[in-house]
Structure formats: structure tokens, C-alpha cells
Coordinates of C-alpha atoms and ligand atoms in Angstrom, one line a residue:
M1 CA 66.6 139.1 108.8
P2 CA 64.9 136.1 107.0
K3 CA 63.0 133.7 109.4
F4 CA 61.5 130.3 109.3
K5 CA 59.1 128.7 111.8
L6 CA 60.1 125.8 113.9
D7 CA 57.2 124.3 115.6
D8 CA 55.8 127.3 117.4
Y9 CA 58.9 129.5 117.3
E10 CA 60.1 132.0 114.7
I11 CA 63.8 131.4 114.1
E12 CA 65.9 134.1 112.3
F13 CA 68.8 132.9 110.2
S14 CA 71.7 134.3 108.2
P15 CA 71.7 133.2 104.5
G16 CA 73.7 130.0 104.1
E17 CA 72.9 128.6 107.5
T18 CA 71.2 125.3 107.9
V19 CA 68.0 124.7 110.0
I20 CA 70.0 123.0 112.7
Q21 CA 72.5 125.8 112.9
A22 CA 69.9 128.5 113.2
A23 CA 67.8 126.5 115.6
E24 CA 70.7 125.8 118.0
R25 CA 71.8 129.4 117.9
A26 CA 68.2 130.4 118.9
G27 CA 68.3 127.8 121.7
R28 CA 66.0 125.3 120.1
S29 CA 68.0 122.1 119.9
I30 CA 67.2 119.5 117.4
P31 CA 68.4 116.1 118.4
H32 CA 71.6 115.1 116.6
Y33 CA 74.5 112.7 116.7
C34 CA 76.6 113.2 113.7
W35 CA 76.3 116.9 113.3
H36 CA 79.0 119.1 115.1
P37 CA 79.0 122.9 114.6
G38 CA 82.7 122.8 113.9
L39 CA 82.7 119.9 111.4
S40 CA 81.4 119.3 107.9
V41 CA 77.9 117.8 107.5
A42 CA 77.8 113.9 107.2
A43 CA 74.1 113.5 107.6
N44 CA 74.4 109.8 108.4
C45 CA 72.7 109.3 111.8
R46 CA 69.2 110.6 110.8
M47 CA 68.5 111.6 114.3
C48 CA 67.8 115.2 113.2
L49 CA 65.0 114.4 110.8
V50 CA 62.3 117.1 110.6
E51 CA 59.1 117.5 108.6
V52 CA 59.1 120.4 106.2
M53 CA 55.6 121.6 105.5
P54 CA 54.8 122.3 101.9
P55 CA 54.2 125.9 100.7
P56 CA 50.5 126.9 100.5
G57 CA 48.7 125.1 97.6
R58 CA 51.6 122.6 97.0
P59 CA 51.2 119.0 97.9
A60 CA 53.5 117.4 100.6
L61 CA 56.4 115.3 99.6
S62 CA 55.4 111.8 100.6
L63 CA 56.6 108.3 100.4
D64 CA 54.9 105.0 99.9
V65 CA 55.5 102.8 102.9
L66 CA 54.3 99.5 104.5
R67 CA 52.8 100.1 108.0
F68 CA 52.0 97.2 110.4
D69 CA 48.1 97.0 111.0
E70 CA 47.6 95.6 114.5
K71 CA 43.9 94.7 113.7
K72 CA 44.8 92.9 110.4
G73 CA 48.1 91.5 111.8
D74 CA 49.7 92.3 108.6
Y75 CA 51.5 95.2 106.7
V76 CA 49.3 97.5 104.6
K77 CA 50.2 100.2 102.2
A78 CA 50.4 103.7 103.5
K79 CA 51.9 107.1 102.8
K80 CA 54.1 109.3 105.1
P81 CA 55.8 112.6 104.6
K82 CA 59.4 112.5 103.4
L83 CA 61.4 113.7 106.4
Q84 CA 64.6 115.7 105.9
P85 CA 67.8 116.0 107.9
A86 CA 67.9 119.4 109.7
C87 CA 71.6 119.3 109.6
Q88 CA 71.7 119.3 105.8
L89 CA 68.6 121.4 105.1
A90 CA 69.3 125.0 104.1
A91 CA 67.0 127.5 106.0
S92 CA 64.9 129.5 103.7
D93 CA 62.6 132.5 104.3
G94 CA 59.1 131.6 105.3
M95 CA 59.7 127.9 105.6
E96 CA 57.6 126.0 108.1
I97 CA 59.1 123.0 109.9
K98 CA 57.7 120.6 112.4
S99 CA 60.1 119.0 114.8
D100 CA 58.8 118.1 118.3
T101 CA 55.2 118.7 117.1
S102 CA 55.2 116.2 114.2
E103 CA 54.0 112.7 114.9
H104 CA 56.1 111.4 112.0
V105 CA 59.3 113.0 113.4
I106 CA 58.6 111.6 116.9
E107 CA 58.1 108.2 115.3
A108 CA 61.3 108.5 113.2
R109 CA 63.4 109.5 116.2
A110 CA 62.2 106.5 118.2
A111 CA 63.1 104.2 115.2
V112 CA 66.4 105.8 114.7
Q113 CA 67.2 105.4 118.5
E114 CA 66.0 101.7 118.5
F115 CA 68.1 101.1 115.3
L116 CA 71.2 102.5 116.8
L117 CA 70.9 100.4 119.8
L118 CA 70.0 97.1 118.0
N119 CA 73.5 95.9 118.3
H120 CA 74.7 98.0 121.2
P121 CA 75.8 96.1 124.3
V122 CA 74.0 98.5 126.6
D123 CA 76.9 98.3 129.1
C124 CA 76.2 101.6 130.7
P125 CA 77.1 100.6 134.2
I126 CA 80.7 100.1 133.1
C127 CA 80.9 102.8 130.5
D128 CA 82.7 106.0 131.3
Q129 CA 80.4 108.0 129.0
A130 CA 77.4 107.1 131.2
G131 CA 75.8 110.3 132.5
E132 CA 76.8 112.3 129.6
C133 CA 76.0 109.9 126.7
R134 CA 73.6 111.0 123.9
L135 CA 72.5 107.4 123.4
Q136 CA 71.2 107.5 127.1
D137 CA 69.7 111.0 126.9
Y138 CA 68.1 110.5 123.6
W139 CA 66.7 107.1 124.5
L140 CA 64.9 108.7 127.5
D141 CA 63.8 111.7 125.5
H142 CA 62.7 110.0 122.3
S143 CA 62.4 106.3 122.8
G144 CA 62.0 104.9 126.2
R145 CA 61.2 101.4 125.0
S146 CA 63.0 98.0 124.9
K147 CA 64.4 97.0 121.6
R148 CA 62.4 94.3 119.8
M149 CA 65.3 92.4 118.3
R150 CA 65.7 89.0 120.0
D151 CA 68.9 87.9 118.2
E152 CA 72.4 87.9 119.5
I153 CA 74.0 91.2 118.8
I154 CA 76.8 91.6 116.3
H155 CA 80.0 91.5 118.2
K156 CA 82.8 93.8 117.2
P157 CA 86.2 94.6 118.6
K158 CA 86.3 95.9 122.1
A159 CA 89.0 97.9 124.1
V160 CA 91.0 98.6 121.0
D161 CA 94.2 100.6 121.8
F162 CA 94.0 103.4 119.4
G163 CA 97.1 105.0 120.9
P164 CA 98.7 106.6 123.9
T165 CA 95.6 108.3 125.2
I166 CA 92.4 106.6 123.7
V167 CA 90.6 103.3 123.7
Y168 CA 88.0 102.4 121.1
D169 CA 84.9 100.1 121.6
A170 CA 83.4 99.2 118.2
E171 CA 80.2 97.8 119.8
R172 CA 79.3 101.2 121.3
C173 CA 80.1 103.1 118.0
I174 CA 77.3 104.6 116.1
V175 CA 79.6 105.2 113.2
C176 CA 78.7 108.9 113.1
T177 CA 82.2 109.7 111.8
R178 CA 82.7 112.9 114.0
C179 CA 86.1 111.4 115.1
V180 CA 87.1 110.8 111.6
R181 CA 86.1 114.2 110.4
F182 CA 87.7 115.9 113.4
C183 CA 91.1 114.3 112.7
E184 CA 90.9 115.2 109.0
E185 CA 89.3 118.6 109.0
V186 CA 90.6 120.2 112.2
V187 CA 93.9 118.5 112.8
G188 CA 94.8 117.9 109.2
D189 CA 95.8 114.3 110.1
P190 CA 93.5 111.6 108.5
V191 CA 94.5 108.9 110.9
L192 CA 91.0 107.5 111.4
D193 CA 88.6 106.0 108.8
K194 CA 85.4 104.0 108.6
R195 CA 85.3 100.5 107.2
E196 CA 82.5 98.2 106.2
R197 CA 78.8 99.2 106.1
G198 CA 75.6 98.8 108.0
N199 CA 75.8 96.9 111.2
L200 CA 79.4 95.8 110.5
G201 CA 80.6 99.4 110.2
E202 CA 83.5 100.4 112.6
I203 CA 86.3 103.0 112.9
V204 CA 89.8 101.9 112.1
L205 CA 93.3 103.4 112.3
A206 CA 95.3 104.1 109.1
P207 CA 97.7 101.3 108.4
G208 CA 100.7 101.5 110.6
R209 CA 99.3 104.5 112.5
K210 CA 98.3 105.3 116.1
L211 CA 96.0 108.0 117.2
D212 CA 98.9 110.2 118.3
H213 CA 98.5 113.7 117.2
A214 CA 98.3 116.7 119.6
Y215 CA 94.5 116.7 119.7
T216 CA 93.7 113.0 120.5
L217 CA 91.6 113.9 123.6
M218 CA 89.5 116.3 121.6
T219 CA 88.9 113.4 119.1
E220 CA 87.5 111.5 122.1
Y221 CA 85.6 114.4 123.2
V222 CA 83.7 114.8 119.9
C223 CA 82.4 111.3 120.2
P224 CA 78.8 111.6 121.3
V225 CA 78.7 108.1 122.8
G226 CA 81.1 105.9 124.8
A227 CA 82.8 104.4 121.9
L228 CA 86.1 106.5 122.3
T229 CA 87.2 106.8 126.0
A230 CA 90.3 108.6 127.4
K231 CA 92.8 106.4 129.2
D232 CA 93.3 109.4 131.5
F233 CA 89.7 109.5 132.7
R234 CA 88.6 105.9 132.4
F235 CA 87.3 104.4 135.6
K236 CA 88.4 107.3 137.7
A237 CA 85.1 109.1 138.4
R238 CA 81.4 109.1 137.7
V239 CA 80.3 112.3 136.0
W240 CA 77.2 112.8 138.1
F241 CA 79.4 113.3 141.2
L242 CA 81.5 116.0 139.4
K243 CA 80.8 119.8 139.4
S244 CA 82.2 122.2 136.9
V245 CA 83.4 125.8 136.8
K246 CA 84.3 128.0 133.8
S247 CA 88.0 128.2 133.6
I248 CA 90.8 129.3 131.2
C249 CA 93.4 126.9 130.2
V250 CA 96.8 127.9 131.5
G251 CA 98.7 125.6 129.3
C252 CA 99.8 128.3 126.8
A253 CA 99.1 131.8 125.7
T254 CA 96.1 131.0 123.6
G255 CA 93.9 131.0 126.7
C256 CA 91.4 128.3 125.5
N257 CA 88.1 128.4 127.4
S258 CA 87.5 125.3 129.4
Y259 CA 85.5 123.7 132.1
T260 CA 87.3 122.4 135.2
D261 CA 85.5 119.2 136.3
F262 CA 86.1 118.4 140.0
D263 CA 84.7 116.3 142.7
P264 CA 83.6 118.6 145.6
R265 CA 83.7 115.7 148.1
D266 CA 87.5 115.2 147.8
Q267 CA 88.3 118.6 146.3
T268 CA 90.0 116.8 143.4
V269 CA 90.2 118.0 139.8
Y270 CA 89.6 115.2 137.3
R271 CA 89.6 116.7 134.0
Y272 CA 89.5 119.8 131.7
R273 CA 87.0 120.0 128.9
P274 CA 86.6 122.6 126.1
R275 CA 84.1 125.5 126.4
E276 CA 83.0 127.0 123.2
N277 CA 84.3 130.5 122.4
A278 CA 84.2 131.4 118.8
A279 CA 86.8 134.2 119.3
V280 CA 89.5 131.9 121.0
N281 CA 89.3 128.2 120.6
R282 CA 86.0 127.5 118.9
Y283 CA 85.1 124.1 120.2
W284 CA 88.5 122.7 120.8
M285 CA 91.5 122.2 123.1
C286 CA 94.8 120.4 122.7
D287 CA 96.0 117.4 124.6
E288 CA 98.5 119.4 126.5
G289 CA 95.8 121.7 127.7
M290 CA 93.2 119.0 128.5
L291 CA 95.8 117.1 130.6
D292 CA 97.1 120.2 132.3
Y293 CA 95.1 119.7 135.4
Q294 CA 97.7 117.0 136.3
R295 CA 100.1 119.8 137.0
I296 CA 98.0 121.1 139.8
R297 CA 99.4 118.4 142.1
E298 CA 102.9 117.9 140.7
R299 CA 105.7 118.8 143.0
R300 CA 103.2 120.7 145.1
I301 CA 104.4 123.0 147.9
L302 CA 102.0 122.5 150.7
R303 CA 103.7 124.2 153.7
A304 CA 105.6 127.4 154.1
R305 CA 109.4 126.8 154.1
V306 CA 112.4 128.5 155.6
Q307 CA 115.7 127.3 154.1
S308 CA 117.6 127.8 157.3
D309 CA 114.8 126.4 159.6
P310 CA 113.1 123.3 158.4
G311 CA 110.7 123.2 161.4
A312 CA 109.5 126.9 160.8
S313 CA 105.6 127.4 161.1
A314 CA 103.8 129.5 158.4
T315 CA 103.9 132.5 160.8
D316 CA 107.6 132.1 161.4
A317 CA 108.0 132.0 157.6
L318 CA 105.9 135.1 157.1
H319 CA 108.0 137.1 159.5
K320 CA 111.2 135.8 158.2
A321 CA 110.1 136.7 154.7
A322 CA 109.2 140.1 155.9
A323 CA 112.7 140.6 157.5
L324 CA 114.4 139.5 154.3
L325 CA 112.4 142.0 152.1
K326 CA 113.3 145.0 154.1
G327 CA 116.2 147.1 152.9
P328 CA 117.7 148.6 149.7
G329 CA 118.2 146.7 146.4
L330 CA 114.8 145.0 146.3
A331 CA 113.7 143.7 142.9
V332 CA 110.4 142.1 142.0
L333 CA 110.2 139.0 139.8
L334 CA 106.7 138.6 138.2
S335 CA 105.4 135.3 136.7
A336 CA 103.6 134.9 133.4
E337 CA 102.2 131.7 134.9
H338 CA 100.2 133.5 137.4
S339 CA 97.0 135.6 137.2
S340 CA 97.0 139.3 136.9
E341 CA 95.6 139.5 140.4
D342 CA 98.7 137.7 141.8
N343 CA 101.1 139.7 139.7
V344 CA 99.5 143.1 140.5
S345 CA 99.6 142.4 144.2
V346 CA 103.2 141.4 144.2
L347 CA 104.0 144.4 142.1
E348 CA 102.2 146.8 144.5
L349 CA 103.9 145.1 147.5
G350 CA 107.3 145.6 145.8
K351 CA 106.5 149.3 145.1
A352 CA 105.3 149.8 148.6
L353 CA 108.8 148.5 149.8
G354 CA 110.7 150.8 147.5
A355 CA 111.5 148.4 144.6
E356 CA 112.4 150.0 141.4
Q357 CA 113.5 147.1 139.4
F358 CA 110.8 144.7 137.8
F359 CA 111.5 141.6 136.0
M360 CA 109.3 138.8 134.4
T361 CA 109.8 135.0 134.0
G362 CA 107.6 132.0 133.4
R363 CA 107.6 128.6 131.8
P364 CA 110.1 128.1 128.9
N365 CA 108.7 128.1 125.3
G366 CA 107.5 124.8 123.8
E367 CA 105.8 123.6 120.6
G368 CA 103.2 125.6 118.9
D369 CA 101.0 125.0 115.8
N370 CA 98.6 126.8 113.5
I371 CA 95.6 125.3 115.1
L372 CA 95.6 126.5 118.7
R373 CA 98.8 125.8 120.5
N374 CA 101.1 128.8 121.2
A375 CA 104.8 128.3 121.7
D376 CA 104.6 130.6 124.7
K377 CA 103.5 128.1 127.4
N378 CA 102.5 131.0 129.8
P379 CA 98.8 132.0 130.0
N380 CA 99.4 135.7 131.2
R381 CA 102.5 137.3 129.6
R382 CA 100.3 139.9 128.1
G383 CA 98.6 140.5 131.4
I384 CA 102.0 141.5 133.0
L385 CA 102.9 143.7 130.0
N386 CA 99.5 145.5 130.4
L387 CA 100.5 146.2 134.1
L388 CA 104.1 147.0 133.3
P389 CA 105.2 147.5 129.7
T390 CA 108.7 148.1 130.5
V391 CA 109.3 144.8 132.6
S392 CA 112.7 143.2 132.1
S393 CA 113.7 139.6 131.5
L394 CA 115.1 136.9 133.8
A395 CA 118.5 137.3 132.0
A396 CA 118.4 141.1 133.0
L397 CA 117.7 140.1 136.5
E398 CA 120.7 137.9 136.5
K399 CA 122.9 140.8 135.3
A400 CA 121.6 143.1 138.0
V401 CA 122.2 140.6 140.7
E402 CA 125.8 140.0 139.3
A403 CA 126.4 143.7 139.3
G404 CA 125.2 144.2 142.8
Q405 CA 122.3 146.4 141.7
V406 CA 119.7 143.8 143.2
T407 CA 120.4 142.5 146.7
R408 CA 117.1 140.9 147.5
V409 CA 114.1 139.5 145.4
L410 CA 110.4 139.1 145.9
A411 CA 109.6 136.4 143.4
L412 CA 106.2 135.0 142.2
G413 CA 106.0 131.7 140.4
S414 CA 107.6 128.3 140.1
A415 CA 109.1 127.8 136.6
V416 CA 111.7 130.0 134.9
D417 CA 112.6 130.6 131.2
G418 CA 116.4 130.2 131.8
S419 CA 118.7 129.4 134.7
A420 CA 117.7 130.3 138.2
D421 CA 120.9 129.3 139.8
F422 CA 122.0 133.0 140.3
L423 CA 119.0 133.5 142.7
R424 CA 120.9 131.5 145.4
K425 CA 123.3 134.5 145.6
V426 CA 120.7 136.9 147.1
P427 CA 117.8 136.4 149.6
V428 CA 114.7 135.5 147.7
V429 CA 111.2 135.2 149.1
A430 CA 109.1 133.2 146.7
L431 CA 105.4 132.7 146.3
S432 CA 105.3 129.4 144.5
V433 CA 102.8 126.8 143.7
H434 CA 105.3 124.1 142.6
D435 CA 108.8 123.1 144.0
G436 CA 110.6 124.5 140.9
P437 CA 113.8 126.3 140.4
I438 CA 112.5 129.6 142.2
A439 CA 111.3 127.7 145.3
Q440 CA 114.5 125.8 145.4
A441 CA 116.6 128.9 145.4
A442 CA 114.4 130.8 147.8
R443 CA 115.4 131.5 151.5
V444 CA 111.6 131.5 152.3
T445 CA 108.9 130.0 150.2
L446 CA 105.2 130.7 150.9
P447 CA 102.9 128.1 149.2
A448 CA 100.6 129.7 146.5
A449 CA 97.3 128.5 145.3
S450 CA 97.2 127.1 141.8
W451 CA 95.1 128.5 139.0
A452 CA 92.3 126.0 139.9
E453 CA 92.2 127.1 143.5
A454 CA 91.6 130.9 143.0
Q455 CA 89.7 133.1 140.7
G456 CA 92.1 134.8 138.3
T457 CA 92.3 136.9 135.2
F458 CA 94.5 135.9 132.4
T459 CA 95.2 137.9 129.1
N460 CA 96.0 135.8 126.1
A461 CA 98.4 136.4 123.3
A462 CA 95.7 138.2 121.5
G463 CA 95.2 140.7 124.4
L464 CA 91.8 139.2 125.5
S465 CA 91.4 139.2 129.4
Q466 CA 89.4 136.4 130.6
V467 CA 88.4 135.2 134.0
S468 CA 89.0 131.6 135.3
E469 CA 86.8 130.6 138.2
K470 CA 87.9 128.9 141.3
A471 CA 87.2 125.1 141.4
V472 CA 88.7 123.6 144.5
N473 CA 90.1 124.9 147.8
P474 CA 93.9 125.3 148.0
P475 CA 95.5 122.4 149.8
G476 CA 97.7 122.7 152.9
D477 CA 98.8 126.2 153.8
A478 CA 98.4 127.4 150.2
Q479 CA 96.8 130.7 149.6
P480 CA 96.3 132.9 146.5
G481 CA 99.5 135.0 145.8
W482 CA 97.5 138.2 146.2
R483 CA 96.5 137.1 149.7
W484 CA 100.2 136.4 150.7
A485 CA 101.0 139.8 149.4
L486 CA 98.5 141.3 151.8
H487 CA 99.8 139.2 154.7
L488 CA 103.4 140.3 153.9
A489 CA 102.3 144.0 153.7
G490 CA 100.7 143.6 157.1
A491 CA 103.8 142.0 158.6
L492 CA 106.0 144.8 157.1
G493 CA 103.7 147.6 158.2
V494 CA 103.1 149.0 154.7
S495 CA 99.7 149.4 153.1
L496 CA 98.6 148.3 149.7
P497 CA 95.9 150.0 147.4
F498 CA 93.5 147.1 148.1
T499 CA 92.4 145.1 151.1
K500 CA 90.4 142.2 149.7
G501 CA 90.1 140.0 146.6
S502 CA 87.3 142.1 144.9
E503 CA 89.5 145.2 145.2
V504 CA 92.4 143.3 143.6
R505 CA 90.1 142.0 140.7
A506 CA 88.8 145.5 140.0
R507 CA 92.4 146.7 139.3
V508 CA 93.0 144.2 136.6
Q509 CA 89.7 145.0 134.7
P510 CA 88.9 141.9 133.0
R511 CA 86.9 142.0 129.8
P512 CA 84.0 139.4 129.7
S513 CA 84.7 136.3 127.7
T514 CA 83.0 136.1 124.3
A515 CA 79.5 134.4 124.5
P516 CA 79.5 130.7 123.5
S517 CA 78.4 129.8 120.1
A518 CA 76.3 126.6 119.1
Q519 CA 76.1 123.6 121.3
A520 CA 78.2 120.6 120.2
Ligands
SF4_601 S1 84.0 106.5 117.6 FE1 82.4 107.9 118.4 S2 82.7 109.7 117.1 FE2 83.8 108.1 116.0 S3 82.3 107.2 114.7 FE3 82.1 106.0 116.5 S4 80.5 107.0 117.7 FE4 81.2 108.5 116.1
SF4_602 S1 96.2 125.4 123.0 FE1 97.1 126.2 124.8 S2 95.4 127.2 125.9 FE2 94.5 125.9 124.3 S3 94.2 123.9 125.3 FE3 96.2 123.9 124.4 S4 97.6 124.5 126.0 FE4 95.5 125.1 126.6
FES603 S1 72.7 115.1 112.8 FE1 73.0 113.2 111.9 S2 71.8 113.2 110.1 FE2 71.6 115.1 110.9

């Protein structure tokens, strides 16, 4: 493989790669604002400037400049190497590049940083990007000095309502055009554009438009500074209080890789962010997915419920459920909303109780697109099909109930892809997260942990099994579905082929998620 030298490191590259791409892949980050691995190269911020050493025997490319001479108190003529943007510079074999080891690069980065902050309000204490802002990080790493401009800054529009989800602050904007390129190149909706030049530059909406496509939060997420902020997250949390786990979006069958950001102090999830995976979602997520954390708390079932005894305790409910599940005609209703761990546990419990009829349901279909969104709004339909290729539909369960072939149901899940009214005709024991049609029809409901409250394996539409980590503790009496299955097995005196979470997980055999690609 061809190589180039970056400071003291040998970096291998594939033909066609730029210096910044190869360096990022090798874990040697070059500072950058406007470059994003998933977008075209704009090369407008100049933060990634590097010094390219001349080949042996060739003179260096240099520029005539005026440099301030402290002793003379005046500018004097000088020469300095012509620095080049690493984001636009094609890597070539044997090339020698200085980044952190070049005094000219260090000086240029500090100058770019000072320049970008000349008209910036430096309102970090009230900015939601604080703590994860590149202007802050790079100021500390590459500048660290006060700006020298004493004039009033150029004032520009603030708190501009860009649409239902995003607010724009032109004073914080470094006009890197990442947001413009994202809308145009990834979403195919050129709703944003840049107007004016220099210190008057700002981002504007296309006439008559709002930023209202299906990927607006991602548009905000690619902004490296606090110019675009999400209405959903604004003023809700400080990022330095948040912890993150690696999760899988359960908003649809694509299975985008994400981070779940939560505050461990109040066990609250505040947002989802994309996690890079070249094989699934590249760098992106859709709005539906990024806001899906809100569903964790919606219509949440916190306590075990017995329809005929509203005051029943969790123990009472467990024993009532066990009594309802005994006897012939038991069917199992699996849920494509739930992890394979939950589904395999409920399936095994059903089999141990003599069930021979197995069905599957989940959230109804929704809108899909050719970017990421799958019309199947369930994260694990393929996972169930892997467990049970012959599983039948909810409509088939209705027929079996009407025909008297099914006389009791052990159901996992909250939503259904059809009508669940027929479930009221037979005793149903439900393991549900939300108070949906299944829980409302059930004689006994045991509160299940949501996807953010238990580790789980989800197999996406392409057949890739991925693990989503636990972020917060289940609220109230909620427990992972697999644990309820074990409790029920204990109450019924049957044994399951596993006794703890690690054994359940071993049965669903997840394949590790593809390694992340370059850092955005
Ligand atoms: S709003 Fe953000 S992403 Fe868009 S140009 Fe300004 S700084 Fe860049
Ligand atoms: S495309 Fe599907 S999996 Fe990806 S973020 Fe959107 S809802 Fe989640
Ligand atoms: S990253 Fe902006 S010029 Fe290279």
C-alpha cells in the first residue's frame, strides 16, 4: 500500500484518498471544521492547513508576506511556506507532511481560530453546543489567546426559526457550509444556502421554505459549532453531565447505530446521536430515530396490573398470570419491537408450557425513503424470523381465536399491526412497555423494560444482528421481558434453557457491529 509521512507517522492510504481521510482512518486527526467524511470537500475554513515538504532537491513553495517585527515596530518583508488544506490535498506515495510539527502550521491554526472568533459573541455559557463545540476545543488546543480586535463585532440575526426543529444563530456561524451540503447532497433537498461574503456571510433558507425534511436534526448535528441548535435539546441539559452508551435505533428496521445520551443522576435519556457505521447508516440518522427516545416515557406502564383487581401487587399479578397461562390452547404472540433476548425467552416459556402456535406483531408500517428510513417501523422482525421462520401474523392469531383453536395468549409488546380487539375474548398475559392495544386487552400486564433499559440484540432488515447497550435503569416495577419470562417459569414450575441474562444472550448469537469509520 502507498504511504506518506505525517509528522513522525507513516500513514498508508488508498489511491484517491485525501491526506485528511487517510490520517483520520489512521487515528491521526488533523483539525477541521468544514470537512466531513460524508460530504463533498468545500475547503473553506482553512483549519486543516498543513505544510507539504518539497521532494529532495526541489525548492519549497513559498509566499512573500509581511511580518510584524517587534524590534522595528513595523512590518518587514518575509517568506513563508505555502500551506495546503489537507482536506483537499490528494495523498501521494512518499509525500512528507508536517502538521503538528510545523511552526508555520501552528501559527496558521492560531490565526484561523482568532479569525473565526473575531465576530463571534463568545456566549458559551448560554450556548447548547458548549462542551462539544469545535470552536471551544480548537481554541484551547490551537490558540488560547484573547482576540486583538477591539471594535464592536458585526451583529447578525439570532434565534432564527429555521423550522419545526431547528434554531439558527448567524453570529455563531463560521459559514463552513456543512449544513448546506448535507441538505443538498444527502437529503437531496437544497433548502439551505449561503449568502453574502466575508464577515457578512450567513446561512439562509430557500425563499418560502422551512427546514422541514426528514433529516433536520442531522442537519443540526453536522454543524461543528453552536450556530444550529435543536429545539428538542435546547436548554434541557449540559453535555458534561451526560453519559453515553452505544445503542441501536429502534425506530425502524434499518437499525442505525446510535449513542444514547443520558443523565445518570436522574436516570433520564436526553437524546440519541448517530454513531458511524459504514455498513448501516454511515454517519446519519433520521429525525424520527433521533427523537425516538421520547417514546421511552410515553404511556409507560410502571406497575404490574390485574384487570379484575386494580390493587394487586406485582407478586399477585405474577401468580394470576401463571394461573391464566396454565391449560390447553396457549398461543405465543412475539413482538418485532422487542429484542431477540425478550422474544426467545417468551418463545421458550411458551414451548415449556406446551404452546404450539406462534404469532408475531409490532408497530404498523410507516413512511420509508431511499436514504435510511425503512417502512417497517420495527427493529427486530428479522430477529424473530431467525428464531422462528414459520411464525404467523396477527391476522392469523385472530382467526385462530375466532375458531377456538387459541384459548389463552402469552403476549410480548405494546403495539400491533392491525386490530387487537379480538384479544379481549381470551385471557391474555402481556409483557408490555407501553399502555397500547395489547396491554389494554390483557387480563394481566407485567411492565417490561424499554430498549434503553436493558441490553438487547436487534437484527435489521439486512440481517445484521447488533447489540444495543443498557443506558438507564427500568422505572417502577419494569423488568426486561426475559426476566419476566424467568419469573413466570418459576411461578409455573417449568424450567427454561437459561437462568440468567448472559445465557439468554448466548442463545441469540449477535454478530459484532461493523467498526466505525472516520470521525466526523
Ligand atoms: S450553521 Fe453550522 S454547519 Fe451551517 S454553515 Fe454555519 S457553522 Fe457551518
Ligand atoms: S432510519 Fe430508522 S433506524 Fe435509522 S434513525 Fe431513522 S428510524 Fe432509526
Ligand atoms: S477542513 Fe476546512 S479547509 Fe480543510
